[in-house]
PDB file of C-alpha atoms in Angstrom:
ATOM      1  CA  UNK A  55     -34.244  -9.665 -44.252  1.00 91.00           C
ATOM      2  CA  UNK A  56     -31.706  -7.840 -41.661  1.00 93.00           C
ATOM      3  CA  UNK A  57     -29.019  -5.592 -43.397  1.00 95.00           C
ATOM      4  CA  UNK A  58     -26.285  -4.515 -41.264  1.00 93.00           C
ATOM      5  CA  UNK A  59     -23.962  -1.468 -41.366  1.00 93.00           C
ATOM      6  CA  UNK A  60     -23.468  -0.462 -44.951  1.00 93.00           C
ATOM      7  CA  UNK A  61     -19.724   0.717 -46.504  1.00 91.00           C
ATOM      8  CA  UNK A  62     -19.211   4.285 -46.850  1.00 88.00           C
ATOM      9  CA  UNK A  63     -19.687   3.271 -51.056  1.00 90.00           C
ATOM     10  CA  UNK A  64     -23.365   2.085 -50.280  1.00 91.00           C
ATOM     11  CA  UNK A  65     -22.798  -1.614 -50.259  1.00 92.00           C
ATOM     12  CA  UNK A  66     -24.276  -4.458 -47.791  1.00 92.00           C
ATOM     13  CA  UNK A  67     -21.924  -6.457 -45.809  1.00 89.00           C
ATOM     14  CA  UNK A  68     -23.457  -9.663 -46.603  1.00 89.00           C
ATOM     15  CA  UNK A  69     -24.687 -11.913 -49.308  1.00 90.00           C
ATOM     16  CA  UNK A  70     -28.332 -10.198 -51.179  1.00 91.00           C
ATOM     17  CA  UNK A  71     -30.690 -12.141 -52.552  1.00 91.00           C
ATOM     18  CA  UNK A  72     -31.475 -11.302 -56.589  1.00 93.00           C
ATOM     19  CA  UNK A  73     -35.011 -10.032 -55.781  1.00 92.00           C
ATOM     20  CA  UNK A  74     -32.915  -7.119 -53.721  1.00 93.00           C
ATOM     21  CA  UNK A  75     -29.901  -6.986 -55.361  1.00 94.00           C
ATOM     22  CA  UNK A  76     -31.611  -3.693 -57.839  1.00 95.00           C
ATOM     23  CA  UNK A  77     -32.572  -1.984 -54.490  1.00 96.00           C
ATOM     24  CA  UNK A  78     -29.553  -1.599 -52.976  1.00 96.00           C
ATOM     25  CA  UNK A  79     -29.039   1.700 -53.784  1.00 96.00           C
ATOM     26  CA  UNK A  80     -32.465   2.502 -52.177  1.00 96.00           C
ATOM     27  CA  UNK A  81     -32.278   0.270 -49.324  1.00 96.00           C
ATOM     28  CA  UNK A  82     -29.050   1.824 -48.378  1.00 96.00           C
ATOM     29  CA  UNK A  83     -30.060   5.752 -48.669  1.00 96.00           C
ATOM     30  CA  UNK A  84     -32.803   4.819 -46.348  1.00 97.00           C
ATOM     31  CA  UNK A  85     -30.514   3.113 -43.886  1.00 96.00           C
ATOM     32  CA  UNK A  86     -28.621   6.370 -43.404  1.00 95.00           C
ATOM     33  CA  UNK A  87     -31.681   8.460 -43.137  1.00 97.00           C
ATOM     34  CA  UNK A  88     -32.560   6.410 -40.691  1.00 97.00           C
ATOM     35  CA  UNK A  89     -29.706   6.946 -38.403  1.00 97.00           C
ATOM     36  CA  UNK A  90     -29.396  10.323 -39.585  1.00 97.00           C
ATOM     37  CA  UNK A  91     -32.957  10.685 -37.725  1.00 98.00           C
ATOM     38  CA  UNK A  92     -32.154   8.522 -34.868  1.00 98.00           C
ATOM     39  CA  UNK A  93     -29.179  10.679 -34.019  1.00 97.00           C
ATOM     40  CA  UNK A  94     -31.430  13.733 -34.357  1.00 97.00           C
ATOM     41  CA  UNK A  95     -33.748  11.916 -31.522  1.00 98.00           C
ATOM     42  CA  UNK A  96     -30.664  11.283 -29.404  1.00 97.00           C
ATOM     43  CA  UNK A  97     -29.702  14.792 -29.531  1.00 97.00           C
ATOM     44  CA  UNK A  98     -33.172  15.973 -28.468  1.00 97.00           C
ATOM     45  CA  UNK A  99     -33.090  13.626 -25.802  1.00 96.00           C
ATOM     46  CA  UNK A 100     -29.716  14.539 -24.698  1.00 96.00           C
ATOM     47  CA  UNK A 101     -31.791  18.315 -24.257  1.00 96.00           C
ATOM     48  CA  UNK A 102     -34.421  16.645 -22.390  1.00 95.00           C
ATOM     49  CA  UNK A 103     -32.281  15.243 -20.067  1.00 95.00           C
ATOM     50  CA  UNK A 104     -30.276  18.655 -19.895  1.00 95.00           C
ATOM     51  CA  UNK A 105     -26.393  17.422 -20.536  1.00 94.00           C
ATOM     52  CA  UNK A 106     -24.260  18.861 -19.202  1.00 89.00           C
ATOM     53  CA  UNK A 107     -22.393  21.442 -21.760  1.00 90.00           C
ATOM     54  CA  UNK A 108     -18.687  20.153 -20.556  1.00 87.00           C
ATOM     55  CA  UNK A 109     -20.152  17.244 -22.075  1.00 88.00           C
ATOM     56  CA  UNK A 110     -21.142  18.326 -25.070  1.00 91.00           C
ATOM     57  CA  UNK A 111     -24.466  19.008 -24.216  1.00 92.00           C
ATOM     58  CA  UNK A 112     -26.939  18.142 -27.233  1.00 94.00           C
ATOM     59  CA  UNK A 113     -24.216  16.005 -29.259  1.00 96.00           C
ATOM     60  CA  UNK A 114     -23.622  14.012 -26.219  1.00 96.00           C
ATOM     61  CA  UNK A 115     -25.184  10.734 -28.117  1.00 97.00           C
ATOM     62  CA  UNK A 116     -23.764  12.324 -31.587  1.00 96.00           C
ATOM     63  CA  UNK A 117     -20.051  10.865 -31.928  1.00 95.00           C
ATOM     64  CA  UNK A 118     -21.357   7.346 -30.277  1.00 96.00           C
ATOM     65  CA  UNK A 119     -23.531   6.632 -33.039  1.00 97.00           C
ATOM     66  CA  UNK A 120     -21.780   7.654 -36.293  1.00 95.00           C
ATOM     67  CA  UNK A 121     -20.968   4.404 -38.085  1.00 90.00           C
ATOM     68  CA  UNK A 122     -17.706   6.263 -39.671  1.00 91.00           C
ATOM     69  CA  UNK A 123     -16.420   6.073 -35.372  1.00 93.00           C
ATOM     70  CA  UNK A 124     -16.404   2.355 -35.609  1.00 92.00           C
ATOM     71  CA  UNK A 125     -18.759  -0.578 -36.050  1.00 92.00           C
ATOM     72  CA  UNK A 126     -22.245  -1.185 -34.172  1.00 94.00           C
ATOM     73  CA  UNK A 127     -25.244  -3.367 -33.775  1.00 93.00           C
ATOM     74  CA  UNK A 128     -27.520  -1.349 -35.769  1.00 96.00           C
ATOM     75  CA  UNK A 129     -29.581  -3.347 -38.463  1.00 96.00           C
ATOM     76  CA  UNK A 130     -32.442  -2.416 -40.987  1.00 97.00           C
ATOM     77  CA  UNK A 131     -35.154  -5.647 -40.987  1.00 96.00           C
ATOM     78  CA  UNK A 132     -37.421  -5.760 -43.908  1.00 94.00           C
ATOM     79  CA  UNK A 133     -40.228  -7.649 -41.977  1.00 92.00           C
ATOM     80  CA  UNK A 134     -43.420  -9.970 -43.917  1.00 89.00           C
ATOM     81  CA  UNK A 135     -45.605 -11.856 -42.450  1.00 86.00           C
ATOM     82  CA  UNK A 136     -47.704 -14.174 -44.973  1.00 84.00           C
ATOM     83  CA  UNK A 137     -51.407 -14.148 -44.856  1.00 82.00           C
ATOM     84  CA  UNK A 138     -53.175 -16.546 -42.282  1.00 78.00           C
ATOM     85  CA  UNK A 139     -56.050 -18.766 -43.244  1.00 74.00           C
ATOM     86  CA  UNK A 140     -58.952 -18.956 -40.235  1.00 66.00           C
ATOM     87  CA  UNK A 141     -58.341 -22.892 -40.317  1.00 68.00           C
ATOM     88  CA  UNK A 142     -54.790 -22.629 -39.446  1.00 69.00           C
ATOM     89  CA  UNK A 143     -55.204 -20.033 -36.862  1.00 71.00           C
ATOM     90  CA  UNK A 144     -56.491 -19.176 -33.311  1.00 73.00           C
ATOM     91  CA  UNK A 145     -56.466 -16.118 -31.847  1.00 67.00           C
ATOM     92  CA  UNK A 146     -56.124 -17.149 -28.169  1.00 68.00           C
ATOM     93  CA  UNK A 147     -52.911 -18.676 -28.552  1.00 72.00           C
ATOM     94  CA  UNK A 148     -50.912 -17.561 -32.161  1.00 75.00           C
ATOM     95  CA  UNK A 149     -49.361 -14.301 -32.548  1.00 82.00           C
ATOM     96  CA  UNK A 150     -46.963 -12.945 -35.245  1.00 84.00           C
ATOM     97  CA  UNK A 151     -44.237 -11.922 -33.041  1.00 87.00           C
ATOM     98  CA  UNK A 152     -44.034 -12.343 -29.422  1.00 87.00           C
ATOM     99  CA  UNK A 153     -43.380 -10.432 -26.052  1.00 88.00           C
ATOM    100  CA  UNK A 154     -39.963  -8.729 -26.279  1.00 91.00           C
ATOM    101  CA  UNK A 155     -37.628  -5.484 -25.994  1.00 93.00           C
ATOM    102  CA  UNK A 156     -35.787  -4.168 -28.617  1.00 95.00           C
ATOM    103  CA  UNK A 157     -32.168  -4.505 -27.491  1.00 95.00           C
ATOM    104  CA  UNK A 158     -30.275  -0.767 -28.409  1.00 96.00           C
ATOM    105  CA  UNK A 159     -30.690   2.668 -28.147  1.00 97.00           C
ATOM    106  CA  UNK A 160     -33.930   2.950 -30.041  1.00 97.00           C
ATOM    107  CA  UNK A 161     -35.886   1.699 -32.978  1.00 98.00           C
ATOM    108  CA  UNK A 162     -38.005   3.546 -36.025  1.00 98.00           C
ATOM    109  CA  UNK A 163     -40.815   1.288 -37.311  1.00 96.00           C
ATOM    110  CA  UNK A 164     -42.388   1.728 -40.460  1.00 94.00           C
ATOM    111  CA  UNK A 165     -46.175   0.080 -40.750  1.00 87.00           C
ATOM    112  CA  UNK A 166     -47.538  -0.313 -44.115  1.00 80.00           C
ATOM    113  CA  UNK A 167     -50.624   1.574 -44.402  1.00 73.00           C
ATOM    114  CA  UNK A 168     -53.824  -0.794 -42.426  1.00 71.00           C
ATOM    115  CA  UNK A 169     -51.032  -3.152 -41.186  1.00 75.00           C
ATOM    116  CA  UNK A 170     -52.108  -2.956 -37.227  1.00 80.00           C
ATOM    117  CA  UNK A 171     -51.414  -5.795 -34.673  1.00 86.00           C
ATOM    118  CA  UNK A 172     -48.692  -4.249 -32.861  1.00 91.00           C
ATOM    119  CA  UNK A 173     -49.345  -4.021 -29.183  1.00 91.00           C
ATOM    120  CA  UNK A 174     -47.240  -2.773 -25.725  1.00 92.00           C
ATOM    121  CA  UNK A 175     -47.418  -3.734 -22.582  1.00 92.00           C
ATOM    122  CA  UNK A 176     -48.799  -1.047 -20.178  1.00 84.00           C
ATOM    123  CA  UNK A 177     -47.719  -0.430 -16.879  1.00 76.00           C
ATOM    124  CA  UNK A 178     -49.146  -2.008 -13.452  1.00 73.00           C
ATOM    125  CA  UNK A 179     -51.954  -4.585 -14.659  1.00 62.00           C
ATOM    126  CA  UNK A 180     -53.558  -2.838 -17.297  1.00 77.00           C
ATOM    127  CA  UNK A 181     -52.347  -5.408 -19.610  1.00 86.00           C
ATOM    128  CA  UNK A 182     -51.601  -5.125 -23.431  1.00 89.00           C
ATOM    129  CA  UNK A 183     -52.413  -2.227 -25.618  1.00 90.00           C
ATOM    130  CA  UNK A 184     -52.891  -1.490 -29.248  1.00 88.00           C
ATOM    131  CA  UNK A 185     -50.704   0.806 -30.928  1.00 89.00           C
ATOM    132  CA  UNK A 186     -52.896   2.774 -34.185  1.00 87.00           C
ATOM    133  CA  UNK A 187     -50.898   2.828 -37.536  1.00 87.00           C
ATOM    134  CA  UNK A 188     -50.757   6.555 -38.347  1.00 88.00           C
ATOM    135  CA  UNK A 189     -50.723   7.110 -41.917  1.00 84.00           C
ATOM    136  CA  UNK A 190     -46.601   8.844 -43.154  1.00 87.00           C
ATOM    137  CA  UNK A 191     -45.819   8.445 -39.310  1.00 91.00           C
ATOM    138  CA  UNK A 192     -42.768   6.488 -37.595  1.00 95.00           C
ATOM    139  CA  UNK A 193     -43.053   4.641 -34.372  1.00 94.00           C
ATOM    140  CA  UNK A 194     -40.344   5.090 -32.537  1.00 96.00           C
ATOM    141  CA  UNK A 195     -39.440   3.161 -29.340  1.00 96.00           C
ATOM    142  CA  UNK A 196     -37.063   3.256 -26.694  1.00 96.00           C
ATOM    143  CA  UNK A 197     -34.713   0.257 -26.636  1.00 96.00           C
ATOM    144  CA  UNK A 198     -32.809  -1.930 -23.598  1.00 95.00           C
ATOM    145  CA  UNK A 199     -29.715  -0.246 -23.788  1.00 96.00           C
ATOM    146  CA  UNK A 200     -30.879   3.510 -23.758  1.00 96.00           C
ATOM    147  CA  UNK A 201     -33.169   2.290 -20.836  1.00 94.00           C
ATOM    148  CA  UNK A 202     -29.666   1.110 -18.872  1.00 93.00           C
ATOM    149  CA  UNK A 203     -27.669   4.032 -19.869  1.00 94.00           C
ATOM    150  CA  UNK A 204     -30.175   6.309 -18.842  1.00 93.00           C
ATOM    151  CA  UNK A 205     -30.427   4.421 -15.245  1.00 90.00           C
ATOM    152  CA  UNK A 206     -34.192   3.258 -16.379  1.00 90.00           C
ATOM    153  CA  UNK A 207     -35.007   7.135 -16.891  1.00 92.00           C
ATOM    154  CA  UNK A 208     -36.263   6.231 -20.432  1.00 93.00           C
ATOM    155  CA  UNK A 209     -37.743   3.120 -20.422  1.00 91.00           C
ATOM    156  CA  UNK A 210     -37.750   0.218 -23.105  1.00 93.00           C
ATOM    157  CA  UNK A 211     -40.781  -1.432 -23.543  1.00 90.00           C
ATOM    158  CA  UNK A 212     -42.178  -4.490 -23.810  1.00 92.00           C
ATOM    159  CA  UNK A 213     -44.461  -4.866 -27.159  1.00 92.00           C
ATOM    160  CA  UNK A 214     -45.710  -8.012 -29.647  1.00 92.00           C
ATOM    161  CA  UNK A 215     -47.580  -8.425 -32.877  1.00 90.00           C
ATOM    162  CA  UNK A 216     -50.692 -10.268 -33.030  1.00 86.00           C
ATOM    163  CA  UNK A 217     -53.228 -10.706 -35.636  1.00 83.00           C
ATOM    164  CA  UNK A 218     -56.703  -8.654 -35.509  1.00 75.00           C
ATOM    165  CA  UNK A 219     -59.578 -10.374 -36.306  1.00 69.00           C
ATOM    166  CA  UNK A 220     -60.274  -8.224 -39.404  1.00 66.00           C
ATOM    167  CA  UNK A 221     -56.213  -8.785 -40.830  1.00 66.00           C
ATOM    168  CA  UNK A 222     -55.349 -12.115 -40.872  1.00 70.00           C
ATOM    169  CA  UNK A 223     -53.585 -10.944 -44.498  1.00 78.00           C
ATOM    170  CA  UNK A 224     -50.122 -10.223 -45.053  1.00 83.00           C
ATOM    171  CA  UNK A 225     -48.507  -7.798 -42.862  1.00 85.00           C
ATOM    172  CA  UNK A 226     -45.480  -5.699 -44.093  1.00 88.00           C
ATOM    173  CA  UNK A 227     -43.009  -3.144 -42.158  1.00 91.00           C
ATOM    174  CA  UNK A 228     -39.791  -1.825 -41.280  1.00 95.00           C
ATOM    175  CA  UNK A 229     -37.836  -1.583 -38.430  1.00 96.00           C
ATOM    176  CA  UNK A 230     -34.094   0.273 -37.839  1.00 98.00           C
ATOM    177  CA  UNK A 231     -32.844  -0.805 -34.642  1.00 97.00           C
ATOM    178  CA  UNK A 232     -30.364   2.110 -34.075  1.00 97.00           C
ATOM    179  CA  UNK A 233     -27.270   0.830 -31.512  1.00 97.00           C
ATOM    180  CA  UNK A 234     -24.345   3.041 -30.686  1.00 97.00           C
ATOM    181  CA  UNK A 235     -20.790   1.869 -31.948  1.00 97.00           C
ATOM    182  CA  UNK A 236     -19.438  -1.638 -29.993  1.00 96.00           C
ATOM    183  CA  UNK A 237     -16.683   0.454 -27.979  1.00 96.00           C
ATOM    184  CA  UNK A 238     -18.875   3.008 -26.729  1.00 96.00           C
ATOM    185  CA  UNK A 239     -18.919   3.171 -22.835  1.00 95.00           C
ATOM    186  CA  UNK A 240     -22.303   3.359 -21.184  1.00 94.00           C
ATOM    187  CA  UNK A 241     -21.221   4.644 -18.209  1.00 89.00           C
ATOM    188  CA  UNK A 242     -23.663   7.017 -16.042  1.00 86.00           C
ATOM    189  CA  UNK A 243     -24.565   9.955 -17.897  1.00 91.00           C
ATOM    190  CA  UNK A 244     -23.726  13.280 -16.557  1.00 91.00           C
ATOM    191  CA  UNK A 245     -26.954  14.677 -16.286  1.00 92.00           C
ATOM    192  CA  UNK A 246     -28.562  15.614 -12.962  1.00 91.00           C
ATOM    193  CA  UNK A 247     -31.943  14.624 -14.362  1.00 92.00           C
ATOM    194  CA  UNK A 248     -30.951  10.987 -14.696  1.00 91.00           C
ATOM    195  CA  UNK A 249     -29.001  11.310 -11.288  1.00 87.00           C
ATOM    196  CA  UNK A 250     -31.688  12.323  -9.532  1.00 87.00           C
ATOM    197  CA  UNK A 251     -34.503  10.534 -11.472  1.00 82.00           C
ATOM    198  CA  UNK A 252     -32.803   7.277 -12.497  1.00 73.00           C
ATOM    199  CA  UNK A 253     -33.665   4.153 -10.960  1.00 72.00           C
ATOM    200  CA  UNK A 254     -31.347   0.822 -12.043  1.00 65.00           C
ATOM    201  CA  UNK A 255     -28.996   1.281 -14.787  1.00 66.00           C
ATOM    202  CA  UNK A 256     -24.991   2.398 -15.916  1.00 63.00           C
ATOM    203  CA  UNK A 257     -25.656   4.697 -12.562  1.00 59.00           C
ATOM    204  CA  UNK A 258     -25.498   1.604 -10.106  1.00 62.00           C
ATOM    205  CA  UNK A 259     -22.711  -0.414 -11.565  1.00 58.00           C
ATOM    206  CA  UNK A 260     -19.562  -0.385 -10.391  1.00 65.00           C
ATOM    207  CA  UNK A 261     -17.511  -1.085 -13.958  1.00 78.00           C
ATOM    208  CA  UNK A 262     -18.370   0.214 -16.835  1.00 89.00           C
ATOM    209  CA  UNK A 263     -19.440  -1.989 -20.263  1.00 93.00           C
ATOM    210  CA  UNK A 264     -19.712  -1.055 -23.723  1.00 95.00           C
ATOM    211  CA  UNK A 265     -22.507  -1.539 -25.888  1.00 96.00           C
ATOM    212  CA  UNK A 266     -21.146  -5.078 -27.502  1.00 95.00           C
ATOM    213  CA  UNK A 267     -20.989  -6.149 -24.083  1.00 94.00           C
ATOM    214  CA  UNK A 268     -24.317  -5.450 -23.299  1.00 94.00           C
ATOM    215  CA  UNK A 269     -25.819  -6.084 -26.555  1.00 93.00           C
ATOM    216  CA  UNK A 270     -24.317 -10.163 -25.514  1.00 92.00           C
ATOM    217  CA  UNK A 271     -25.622 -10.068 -22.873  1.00 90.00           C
ATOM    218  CA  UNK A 272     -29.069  -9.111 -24.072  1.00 88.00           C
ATOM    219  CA  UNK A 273     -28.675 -12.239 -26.828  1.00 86.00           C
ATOM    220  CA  UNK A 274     -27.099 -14.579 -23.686  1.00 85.00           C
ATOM    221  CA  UNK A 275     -30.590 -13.879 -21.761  1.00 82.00           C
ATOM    222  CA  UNK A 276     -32.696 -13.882 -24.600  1.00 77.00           C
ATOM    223  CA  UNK A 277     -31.386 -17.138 -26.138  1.00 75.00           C
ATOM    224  CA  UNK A 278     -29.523 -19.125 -23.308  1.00 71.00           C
ATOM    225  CA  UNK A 279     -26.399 -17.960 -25.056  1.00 59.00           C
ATOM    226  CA  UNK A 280     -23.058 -18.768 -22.718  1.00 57.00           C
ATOM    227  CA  UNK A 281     -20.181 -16.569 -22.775  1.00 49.00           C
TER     228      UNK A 281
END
C-alpha cells in the first residue's frame, strides 16, 4: 500500500481501504516523522560534504524537502509478502523483490523483527550481500537522485529481497522513500568535496533538471516509459 504526501490536516490523498481507514491518524504521524528524520540525515550530510555557509550550510537540503514548499515524490509503502510453500518455490530462480535502486534522495526501511532477505550488491565482483535486521534500527539507503546531485559522491545502491531458506513465511516492512519537492533544481552542489570528489552527476550537465524531471526519467528507464 503506497501513501503519498499527506494534507497539512493529516489526510491521504487517495482512496483507503476500510482495513486502514482507523489508522490514518497513525499512519500519517509516522509519515512526518519520517521526513522529519530524513531531513535531519540531509542536514548531516550537507556537514559531511562541508556546504558552503553562503549556501546555507547544514539546511542546504532543508527548504527542498519540506512538503509545505510544494509537492514531491515521496511515498510511505506498507510492504507484505505472503508466506511461500517449498512446492511452489525455488531458490535459484524466485525472489521477493528484484535488483533495483531506489529512485530519490534516500529511503528509511523498517524490517519486522526476523524478517531478513534483503541483500545489496557489493562493489567489483564480490557479488550480493546480506543485510542483518537489527532489532529498533532503520536502514537507511542512499537513493538515485542524491547519487546524481551529489555527482556520484554518495552512491545509490543496488539491493533485492530474496527468501532464506529458514523464512519462506510472511515477510512484513516499511519503506519511506524521501524525494525533494518536484521544482527543486539539482544543479551541482556548492561544495568543494563533491567538486573535487564527484564523478558523473548534476556536476557534468550542462542544464539543469528538477527532481520531477529526473524522477521520469528514472520511471521512463525503469519501465520503457516514453516522454
Amino acid at each position: 500500500m503506497n501513501f503519498g504526501e499527506f494534507t497539512l490536516s493529516g489526510e491521504p490523498q487517495q482512496p483507503i481501504t476500510p482495513t486502514l481507514s482507523p489508522h490514518i491518524p497513525t499512519i500519517a504521524a509516522f509519515s512526518s516523522q519520517c521526513a522529519s528524520l530524513s531531513r535531519r540525515l540531509l542536514r548531516l550530510f550537507a556537514q559531511a560534504l562541508a556546504i558552503s555557509p553562503s549556501a546555507s550550510g547544514a539546511e542546504y537540503f532543508t527548504p527542498s524537502h519540506t512538503s509545505t514548499n510544494g509537492p514531491s515524490g515521496s511515498i510511505l509503502r506498507l510492504l507484505y509478502y505472503p508466506p511461500i510453500s517449498s512446492g511452489d518455490y525455488d531458490p535459484s530462480t524466485d525472489i521477493r523483490a528484484g535488483a533495483h535502486s531506489d529512485y530519490g534522495s534516500l529511503t528509511l526501511l523498517f524490517q519486522h523483527g526476523g524478517a531478513s532477505g534483503l541483500e545489496i550488491l557489493s562493489p567489483g565482483a564480490r557479488g550480493w550481500s546480506p543485510v542483518p535486521v537489527v532489532p529498533e534500527a532503520i536502514c537507511v539507503n542512499i537513493g538515485d537522485l542524491l547519487s546524481y546531485w551529489t555527482a556520484g559522491l554518495l552512491r545509490s545502491t543496488v539491493h533485492r529481497v530474496v527468501v532464506p531458506e529458514d523464512q519462506a513465511g510472511e515477510r512484513y516492512s516499511m519503506a519511506y522513500f524521501c524525494h525533494p519537492v518536484d521544482s527543486t533544481p539539482l544543479g551541482g552542489i556548492p561544495s568543494e568535496v563533491v567538486r573535487d570528489r564527484g564523478e558523473r552527476g548534476a556536476n557534468e550537465r550542462g542544464s539543469v533538471i528538477t527532481a520531477a524531471e529526473h524522477l521520469k526519467s528514472r520511471l521512463a528507464a525503469t519501465y520503457g516509459w516514453k516522454s
